[in-house]
XYZ file of C-alpha atoms in Angstrom:
508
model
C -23.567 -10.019 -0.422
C -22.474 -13.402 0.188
C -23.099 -16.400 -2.494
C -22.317 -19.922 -0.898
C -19.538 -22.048 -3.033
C -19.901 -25.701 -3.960
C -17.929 -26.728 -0.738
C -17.787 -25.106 2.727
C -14.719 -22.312 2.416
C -15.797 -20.727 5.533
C -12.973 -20.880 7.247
C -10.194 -20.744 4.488
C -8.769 -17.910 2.551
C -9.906 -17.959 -0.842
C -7.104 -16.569 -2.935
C -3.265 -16.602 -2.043
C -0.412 -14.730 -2.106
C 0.120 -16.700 -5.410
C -2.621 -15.927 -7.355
C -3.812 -12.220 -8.332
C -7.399 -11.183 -10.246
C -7.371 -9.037 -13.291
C -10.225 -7.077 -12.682
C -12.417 -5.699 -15.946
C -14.513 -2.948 -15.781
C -16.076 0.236 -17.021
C -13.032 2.290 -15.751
C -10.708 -0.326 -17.643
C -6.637 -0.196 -16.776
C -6.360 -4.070 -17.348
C -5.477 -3.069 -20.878
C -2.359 -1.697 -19.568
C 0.285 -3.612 -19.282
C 1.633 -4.991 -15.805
C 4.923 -3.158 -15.530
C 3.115 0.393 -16.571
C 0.770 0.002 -13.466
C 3.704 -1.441 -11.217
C 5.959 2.073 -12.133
C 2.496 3.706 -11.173
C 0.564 2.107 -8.187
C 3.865 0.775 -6.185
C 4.394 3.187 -3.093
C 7.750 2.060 -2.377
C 8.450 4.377 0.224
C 5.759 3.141 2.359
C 6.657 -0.566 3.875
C 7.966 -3.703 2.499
C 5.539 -3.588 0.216
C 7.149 -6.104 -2.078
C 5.284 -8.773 0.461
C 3.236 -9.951 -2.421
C 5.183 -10.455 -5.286
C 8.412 -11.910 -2.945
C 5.869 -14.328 -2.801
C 4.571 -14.997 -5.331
C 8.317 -14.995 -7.492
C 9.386 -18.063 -4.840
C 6.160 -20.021 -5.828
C 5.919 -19.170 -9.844
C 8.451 -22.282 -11.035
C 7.400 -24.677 -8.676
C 3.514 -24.472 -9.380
C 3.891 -23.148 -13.332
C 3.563 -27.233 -14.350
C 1.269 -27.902 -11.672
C -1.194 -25.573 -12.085
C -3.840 -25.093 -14.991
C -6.673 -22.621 -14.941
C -10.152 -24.028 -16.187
C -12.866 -22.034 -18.281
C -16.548 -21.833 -16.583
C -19.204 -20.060 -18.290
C -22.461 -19.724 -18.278
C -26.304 -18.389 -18.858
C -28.748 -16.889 -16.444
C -30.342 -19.609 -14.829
C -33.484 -20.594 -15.528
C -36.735 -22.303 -13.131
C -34.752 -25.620 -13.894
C -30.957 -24.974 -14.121
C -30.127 -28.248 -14.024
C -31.650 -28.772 -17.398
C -29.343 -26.643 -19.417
C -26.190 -26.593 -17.460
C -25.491 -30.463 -18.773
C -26.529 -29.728 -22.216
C -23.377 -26.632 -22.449
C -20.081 -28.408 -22.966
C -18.556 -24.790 -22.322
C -19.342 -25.498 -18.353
C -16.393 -26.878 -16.757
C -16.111 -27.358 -12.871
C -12.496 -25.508 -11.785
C -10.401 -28.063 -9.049
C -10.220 -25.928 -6.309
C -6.955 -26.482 -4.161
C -7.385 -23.823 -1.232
C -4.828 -22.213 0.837
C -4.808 -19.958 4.168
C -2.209 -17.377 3.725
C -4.270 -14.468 4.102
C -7.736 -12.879 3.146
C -8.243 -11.527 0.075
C -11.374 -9.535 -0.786
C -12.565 -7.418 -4.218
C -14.832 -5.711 -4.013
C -17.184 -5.117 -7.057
C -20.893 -2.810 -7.869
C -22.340 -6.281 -9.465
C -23.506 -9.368 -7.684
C -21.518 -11.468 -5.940
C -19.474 -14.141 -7.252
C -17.808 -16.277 -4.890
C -14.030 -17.493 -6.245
C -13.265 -21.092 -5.658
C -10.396 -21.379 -8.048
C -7.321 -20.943 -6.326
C -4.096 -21.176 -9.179
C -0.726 -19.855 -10.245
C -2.088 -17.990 -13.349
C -4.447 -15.178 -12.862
C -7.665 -15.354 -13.846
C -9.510 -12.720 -15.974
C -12.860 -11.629 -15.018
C -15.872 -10.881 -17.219
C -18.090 -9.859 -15.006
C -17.551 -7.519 -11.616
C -16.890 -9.762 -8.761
C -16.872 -9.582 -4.880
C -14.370 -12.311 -3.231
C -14.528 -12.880 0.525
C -12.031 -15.351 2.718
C -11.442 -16.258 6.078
C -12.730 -14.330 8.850
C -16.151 -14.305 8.043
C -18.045 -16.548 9.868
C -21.453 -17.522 7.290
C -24.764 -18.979 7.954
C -26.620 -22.311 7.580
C -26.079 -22.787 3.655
C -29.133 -22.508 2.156
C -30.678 -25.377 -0.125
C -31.904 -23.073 -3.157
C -30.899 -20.087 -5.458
C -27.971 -21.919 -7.361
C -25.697 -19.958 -8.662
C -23.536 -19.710 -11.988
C -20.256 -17.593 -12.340
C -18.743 -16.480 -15.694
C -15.022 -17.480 -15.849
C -12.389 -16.962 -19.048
C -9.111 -17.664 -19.259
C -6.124 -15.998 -19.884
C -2.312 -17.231 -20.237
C -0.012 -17.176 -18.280
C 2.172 -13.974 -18.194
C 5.997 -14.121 -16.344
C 6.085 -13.150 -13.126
C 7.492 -9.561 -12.654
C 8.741 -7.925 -9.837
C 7.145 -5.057 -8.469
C 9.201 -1.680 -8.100
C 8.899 2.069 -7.023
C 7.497 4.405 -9.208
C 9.578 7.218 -7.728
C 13.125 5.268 -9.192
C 13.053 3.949 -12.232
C 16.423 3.002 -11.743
C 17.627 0.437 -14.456
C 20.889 -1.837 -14.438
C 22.643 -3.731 -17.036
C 18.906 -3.021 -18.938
C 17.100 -5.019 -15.746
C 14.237 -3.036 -13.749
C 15.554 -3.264 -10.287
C 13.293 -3.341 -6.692
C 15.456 -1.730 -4.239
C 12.719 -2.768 -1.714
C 12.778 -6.401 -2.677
C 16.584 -6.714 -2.178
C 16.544 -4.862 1.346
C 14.510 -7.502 3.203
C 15.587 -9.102 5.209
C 15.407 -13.190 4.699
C 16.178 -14.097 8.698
C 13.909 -11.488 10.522
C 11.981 -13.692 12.718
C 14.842 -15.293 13.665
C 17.265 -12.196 14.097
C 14.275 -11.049 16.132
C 13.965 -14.068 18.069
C 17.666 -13.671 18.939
C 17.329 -9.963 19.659
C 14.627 -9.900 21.869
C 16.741 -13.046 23.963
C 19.589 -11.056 24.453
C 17.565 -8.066 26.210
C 18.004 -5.818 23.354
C 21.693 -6.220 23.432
C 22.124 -8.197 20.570
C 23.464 -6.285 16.914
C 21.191 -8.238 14.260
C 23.035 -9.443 11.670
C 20.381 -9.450 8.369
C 20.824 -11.490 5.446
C 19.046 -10.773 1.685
C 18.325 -13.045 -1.021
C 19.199 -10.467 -3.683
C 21.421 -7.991 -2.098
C 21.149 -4.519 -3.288
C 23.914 -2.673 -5.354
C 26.546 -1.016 -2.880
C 26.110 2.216 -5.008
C 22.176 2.217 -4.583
C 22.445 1.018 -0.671
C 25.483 4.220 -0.790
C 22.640 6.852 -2.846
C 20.230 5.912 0.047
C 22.438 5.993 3.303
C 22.390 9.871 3.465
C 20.290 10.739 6.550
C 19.532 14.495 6.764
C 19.300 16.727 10.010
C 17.271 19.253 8.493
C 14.033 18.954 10.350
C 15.056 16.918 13.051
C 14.521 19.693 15.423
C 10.756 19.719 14.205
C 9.900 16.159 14.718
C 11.543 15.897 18.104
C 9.085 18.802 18.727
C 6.103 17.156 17.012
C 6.535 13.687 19.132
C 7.030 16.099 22.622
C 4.001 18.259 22.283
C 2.043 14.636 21.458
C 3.827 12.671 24.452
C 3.194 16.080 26.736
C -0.640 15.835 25.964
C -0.998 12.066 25.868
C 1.612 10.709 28.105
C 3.016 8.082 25.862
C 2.640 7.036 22.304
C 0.504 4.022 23.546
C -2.074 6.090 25.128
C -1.968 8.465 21.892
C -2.837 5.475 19.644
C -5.551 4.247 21.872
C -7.132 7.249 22.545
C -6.821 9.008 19.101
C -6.622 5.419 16.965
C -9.501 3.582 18.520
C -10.177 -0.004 18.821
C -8.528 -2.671 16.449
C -10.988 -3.667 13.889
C -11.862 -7.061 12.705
C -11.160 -8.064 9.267
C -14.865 -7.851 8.696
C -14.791 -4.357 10.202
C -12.117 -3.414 7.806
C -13.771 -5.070 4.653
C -17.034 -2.592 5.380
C -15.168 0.178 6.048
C -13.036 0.153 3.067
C -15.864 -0.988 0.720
C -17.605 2.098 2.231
C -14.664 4.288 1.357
C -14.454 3.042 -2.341
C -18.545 3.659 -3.033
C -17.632 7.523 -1.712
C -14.677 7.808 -4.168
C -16.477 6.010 -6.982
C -13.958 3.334 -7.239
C -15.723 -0.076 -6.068
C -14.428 -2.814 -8.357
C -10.983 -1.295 -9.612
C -8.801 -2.132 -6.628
C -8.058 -5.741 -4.873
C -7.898 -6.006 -0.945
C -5.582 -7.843 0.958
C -5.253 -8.335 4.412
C -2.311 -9.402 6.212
C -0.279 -9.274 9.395
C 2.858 -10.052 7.916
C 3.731 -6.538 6.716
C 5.954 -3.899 8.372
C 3.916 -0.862 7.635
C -0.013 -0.133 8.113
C -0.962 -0.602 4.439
C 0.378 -0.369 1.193
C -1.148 0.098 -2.592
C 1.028 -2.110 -5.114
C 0.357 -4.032 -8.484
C 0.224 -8.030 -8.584
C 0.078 -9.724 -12.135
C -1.648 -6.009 -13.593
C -4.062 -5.609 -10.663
C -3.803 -2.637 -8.457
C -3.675 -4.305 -4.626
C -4.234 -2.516 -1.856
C -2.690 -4.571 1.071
C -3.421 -3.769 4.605
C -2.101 -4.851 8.336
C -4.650 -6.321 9.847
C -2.808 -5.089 13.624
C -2.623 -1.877 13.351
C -6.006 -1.046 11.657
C -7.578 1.012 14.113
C -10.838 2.448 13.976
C -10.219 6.242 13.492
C -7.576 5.719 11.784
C -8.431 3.528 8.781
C -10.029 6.056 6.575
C -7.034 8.003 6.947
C -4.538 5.453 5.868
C -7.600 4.936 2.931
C -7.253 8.443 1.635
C -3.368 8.156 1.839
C -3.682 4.787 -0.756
C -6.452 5.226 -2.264
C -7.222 8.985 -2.569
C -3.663 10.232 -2.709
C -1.335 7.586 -4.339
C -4.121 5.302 -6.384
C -5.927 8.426 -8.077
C -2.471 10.462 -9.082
C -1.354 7.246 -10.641
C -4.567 6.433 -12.640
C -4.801 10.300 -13.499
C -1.011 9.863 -14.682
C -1.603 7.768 -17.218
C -3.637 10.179 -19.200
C -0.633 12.941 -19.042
C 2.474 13.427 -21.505
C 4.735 12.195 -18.791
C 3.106 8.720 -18.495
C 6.481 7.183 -18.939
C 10.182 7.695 -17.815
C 10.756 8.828 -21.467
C 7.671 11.458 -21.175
C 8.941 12.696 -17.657
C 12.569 12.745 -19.066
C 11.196 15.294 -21.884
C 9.388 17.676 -20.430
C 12.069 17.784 -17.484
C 10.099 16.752 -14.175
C 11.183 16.761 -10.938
C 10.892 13.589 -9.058
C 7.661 12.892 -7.418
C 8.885 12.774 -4.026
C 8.808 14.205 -1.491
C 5.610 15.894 -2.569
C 3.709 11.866 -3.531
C 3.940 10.898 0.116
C 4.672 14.220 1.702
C 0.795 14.800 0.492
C -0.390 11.331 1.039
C 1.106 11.582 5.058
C -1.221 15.036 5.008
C -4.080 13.344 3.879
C -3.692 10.299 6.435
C -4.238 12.808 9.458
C -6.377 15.387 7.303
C -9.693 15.198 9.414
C -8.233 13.951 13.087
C -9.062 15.899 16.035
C -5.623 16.155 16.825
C -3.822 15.514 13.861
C 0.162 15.363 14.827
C 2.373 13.904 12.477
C 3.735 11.654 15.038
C 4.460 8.629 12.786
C 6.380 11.323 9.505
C 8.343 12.522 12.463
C 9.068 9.287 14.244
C 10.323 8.434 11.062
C 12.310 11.016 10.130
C 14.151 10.888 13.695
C 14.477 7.355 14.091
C 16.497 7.525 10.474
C 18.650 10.324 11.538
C 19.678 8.581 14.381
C 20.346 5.389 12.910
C 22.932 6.979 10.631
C 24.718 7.812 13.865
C 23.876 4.639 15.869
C 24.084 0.552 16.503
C 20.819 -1.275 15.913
C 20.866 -1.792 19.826
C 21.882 2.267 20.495
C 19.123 2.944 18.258
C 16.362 0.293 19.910
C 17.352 2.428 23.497
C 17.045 5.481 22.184
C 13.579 5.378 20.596
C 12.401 4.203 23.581
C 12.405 8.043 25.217
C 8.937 8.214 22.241
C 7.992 4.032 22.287
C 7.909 1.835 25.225
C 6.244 -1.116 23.529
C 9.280 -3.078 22.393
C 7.623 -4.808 19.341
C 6.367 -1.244 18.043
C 10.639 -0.064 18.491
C 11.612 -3.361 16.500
C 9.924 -2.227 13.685
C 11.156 1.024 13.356
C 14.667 0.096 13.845
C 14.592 -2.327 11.541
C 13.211 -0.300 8.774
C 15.563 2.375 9.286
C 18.347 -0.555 9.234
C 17.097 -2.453 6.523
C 19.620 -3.016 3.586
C 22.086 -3.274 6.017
C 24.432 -6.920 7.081
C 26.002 -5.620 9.865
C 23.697 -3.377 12.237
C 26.821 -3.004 14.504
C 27.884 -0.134 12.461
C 26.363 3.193 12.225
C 23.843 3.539 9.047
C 20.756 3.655 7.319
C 18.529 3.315 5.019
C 17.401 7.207 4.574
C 14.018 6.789 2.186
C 11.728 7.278 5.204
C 12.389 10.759 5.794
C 10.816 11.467 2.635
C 7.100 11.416 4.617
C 8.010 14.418 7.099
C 10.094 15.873 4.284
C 7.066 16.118 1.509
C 4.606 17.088 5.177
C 6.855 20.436 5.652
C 7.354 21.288 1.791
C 3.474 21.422 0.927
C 2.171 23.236 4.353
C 5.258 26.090 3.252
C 3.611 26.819 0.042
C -0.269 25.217 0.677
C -1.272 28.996 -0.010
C -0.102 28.567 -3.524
C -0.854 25.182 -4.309
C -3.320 23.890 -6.562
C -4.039 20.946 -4.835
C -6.940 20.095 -7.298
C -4.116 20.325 -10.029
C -2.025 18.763 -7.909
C -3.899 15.494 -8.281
C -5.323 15.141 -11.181
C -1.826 15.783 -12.973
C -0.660 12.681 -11.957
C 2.744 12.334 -10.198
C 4.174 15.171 -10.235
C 6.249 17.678 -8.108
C 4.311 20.277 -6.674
C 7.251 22.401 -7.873
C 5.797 21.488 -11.662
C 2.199 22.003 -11.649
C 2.419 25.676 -12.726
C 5.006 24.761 -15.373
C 3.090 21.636 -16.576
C -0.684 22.745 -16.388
C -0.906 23.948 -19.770
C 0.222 20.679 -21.644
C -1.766 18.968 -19.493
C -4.772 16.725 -19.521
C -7.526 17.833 -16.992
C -11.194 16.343 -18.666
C -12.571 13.368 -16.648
C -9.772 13.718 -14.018
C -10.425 11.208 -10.943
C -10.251 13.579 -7.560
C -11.102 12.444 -4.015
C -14.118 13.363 -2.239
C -11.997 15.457 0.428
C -10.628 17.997 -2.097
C -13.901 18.876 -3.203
C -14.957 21.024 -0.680
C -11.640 23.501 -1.095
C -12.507 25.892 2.346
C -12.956 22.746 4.731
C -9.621 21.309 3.030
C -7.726 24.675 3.326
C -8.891 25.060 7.130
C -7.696 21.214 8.644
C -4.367 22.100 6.522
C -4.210 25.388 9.292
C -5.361 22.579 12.248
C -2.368 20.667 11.231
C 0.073 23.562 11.808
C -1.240 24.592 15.175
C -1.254 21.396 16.052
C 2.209 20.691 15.282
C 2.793 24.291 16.392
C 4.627 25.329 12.985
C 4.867 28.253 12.031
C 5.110 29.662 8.584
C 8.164 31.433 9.336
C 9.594 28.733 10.516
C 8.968 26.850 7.322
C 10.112 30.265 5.536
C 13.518 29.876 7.161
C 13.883 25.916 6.489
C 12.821 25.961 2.979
């Protein structure tokens, strides 16, 4: 439901990559502090999902004098609003400076309020809210129904950055993002100069904050151990589809526009009971389809606006959402809520089996439901341990034509890396196939109901840790609740794949 603003915002994003909402609700985690739902929500394996807050740290010093957030509160209006609202000191107009780095949407049970405010500190909410941006193209603006919004303020907290849950690594007492200090700083341009070459070219990547040798060293370890399985998973796909561009079109459906995607997710989030809790980001300017992380103490979900595909949305939903959003907010009811808790009662780490099950449940209900992009992954890693960036760009293109679509990959798999002349890699995302292969070998024994609402954990520790565990008011996706249906597409992605179990037997 749309509420007009004081000025015409039609065609401008509302909130920036700056600025984050605290949302407050009946399901309240913005008690927690920032860095607790940061080790929870960040899916580090999935993308450069440090878009966000790489942001947002660049802009923090400049605008921290400039900015200043304003209070605005308010009554129900009455016949004659006008009457009271001058008689309230309390009601003070926010300066609205607005911005068109991408669309940001919340989306909230409660009316509508429309944000206008657009600064470096974030800006608590009293009420549920629903914030639209660009991409939406509104009506005539009607003359009547004013409305009021309820604003309070908060200060300012520091900026943080934003790293894996799965880690936890910690130097010299600092927490550090591996996946902040592998991007790249001259992509476009190393891109630019690639694709002028005719793929010839070696990129030669520079980072802002270069990783540790000895963490770039603990992740250059590609493994061979299912490569035999995805080259047969991306075969039997090409065989029926011809090539991965007909699979995606005919499997993916149509792109969606970012008003498509705003009703489908909102949609998504009534069904799980989770409307409100979670902002929504849209973007093109991120390497993977979507990724759930946590800016300024709000959970984010950020998706790519060109690759959201019609069939294929609700998947990547109930890999963020359903698999990776509800095991964190379930983990902060458990023992093991923090590195010291999962350091006592001696957990494994939560990958593979975090996005081993979330890559399950992004496929889960397809008609034909191959793990192309796990093993496309897996393979394109493997090989770039062994390869140049160009050898590698070639020799994905036997499974990708489009050369955009090969970019990516390579780059992810080379990311971390200066010199891409040299063989290497940067091995994290094999975990997806990995986790994929370990849960279909034992999904006979698996408690997957367990398996969620115990919070990130190993699949390997669910037996162990049930007992100390807490299971009342649990938060479980709508697909696990119908335990038959789940069990039988869990079969339909074997023969799909054509896996066998004694082929998993033998592997693992």
């Amino acid at each position: 439901k749309l509420h007009w603003p004081e000025q015409e915002l039609a065609k401008k994003s509302i909130l920036n990559a700056e600025d984050s909402l605290i949302i407050d609700n009946k399901r309240s985690i913005s008690h927690l502090s920032s860095g607790v739902l940061k080790d929870i929500f960040t899916t580090g394996t999935s993308s450069y999902n440090v878009l966000l807050q790489s942001k947002e740290e660049k802009k923090y010093h400049s605008q921290k004098q400039s900015s200043s957030t304003y209070s605005k509160r308010c009554r129900k209006p009455s016949k004659s609003p006008n009457t009271s609202r001058s008689k309230d000191p309390r009601r003070m107009k926010a300066l609205v400076p607005v911005t068109s780095s991408g669309t940001w949407y919340c989306l909230e049970r409660r009316p509508a309020v429309f944000v206008t405010s657009s600064v470096s500190s974030p800006v608590k909410f009293t009420h549920d809210i629903s914030v639209t941006g660009n991409g939406i193209v509104l009506p005539p603006k009607p003359k009547s129904k004013v409305k009021w919004y309820h604003f309070s303020t908060l200060p300012k907290p520091k900026p943080q950055l934003s790293r894996s849950f799965e880690k936890g690594d910690d130097f010299s007492g600092k927490k550090f993002c591996i996946l902040t200090a592998i991007k790249p700083t001259n992509l476009e341009k190393e891109k630019l100069r690639f694709f002028k070459s005719d793929y010839t070219y070696n990129p030669q990547f520079e980072y802002a904050n270069p990783a540790l040798p000895s963490v770039l060293a603990k992740h250059s370890h590609a493994s061979d151990r299912f490569l035999k399985q995805s080259i047969n998973i991306m075969e039997l796909t090409l065989q029926k589809y011809g090539s991965y561009e007909k699979f995606e079109q005919a499997t993916g459906g149509s792109l969606l526009s970012k008003t498509r995607i705003w009703s489908h997710v909102r949609k998504y989030m009534m069904k799980e009971g989770c409307l409100g809790e979670i902002v929504v980001h849209l973007t093109e300017d991120l390497l993977s389809r979507a990724s759930m992380t946590v800016v300024n103490g709000c959970p984010t979900l950020t998706i790519n606006v060109s690759t959201a595909r019609e069939h294929w949305l609700e998947g990547m939903l109930r890999h963020e959402i359903g698999t990776h959003y509800f095991r964190g907010i379930n983990n902060l009811q458990q023992p093991w809520n923090s590195w010291t808790g999962r350091k006592k009662h001696e957990l494994k780490p939560n990958n593979p089996t975090e996005e081993g099950l979330a890559s399950i449940h992004s496929v889960l209900f397809r008609k034909d439901p191959f793990l192309w992009r796990a093993a496309l992954l897996y393979y394109t890693v493997y090989q770039a341990s062994q390869m140049s960036f160009c050898e590698l760009f070639k020799d994905i293109g036997r499974f990708v034509k489009d050369p955009n679509t090969r970019w990516d990959y390579c780059v992810r798999a080379k990311r971390g890396w200066t010199d891409t002349s040299q063989p290497g890699c940067f091995s994290k995302d094999q975990v997806y196939l990995d986790g994929i292969l370990q849960i279909l070998r034992y999904r006979d024994t698996i408690d997957f109901h367990l398996l969620t609402a115990l919070g990130k954990v190993s699949y390997e520790d669910v037996d162990r840790l049930k007992g100390l565990a807490v299971t009342e008011n649990m938060r479980v996706p709508h697909f696990l609740q119908d335990h038959g249906r789940y069990m039988e597409h869990l079969e339909k992605i074997m023969e799909v794949n054509e896996l066998t179990d004694r082929e998993l037997k033998d592997l693992i």
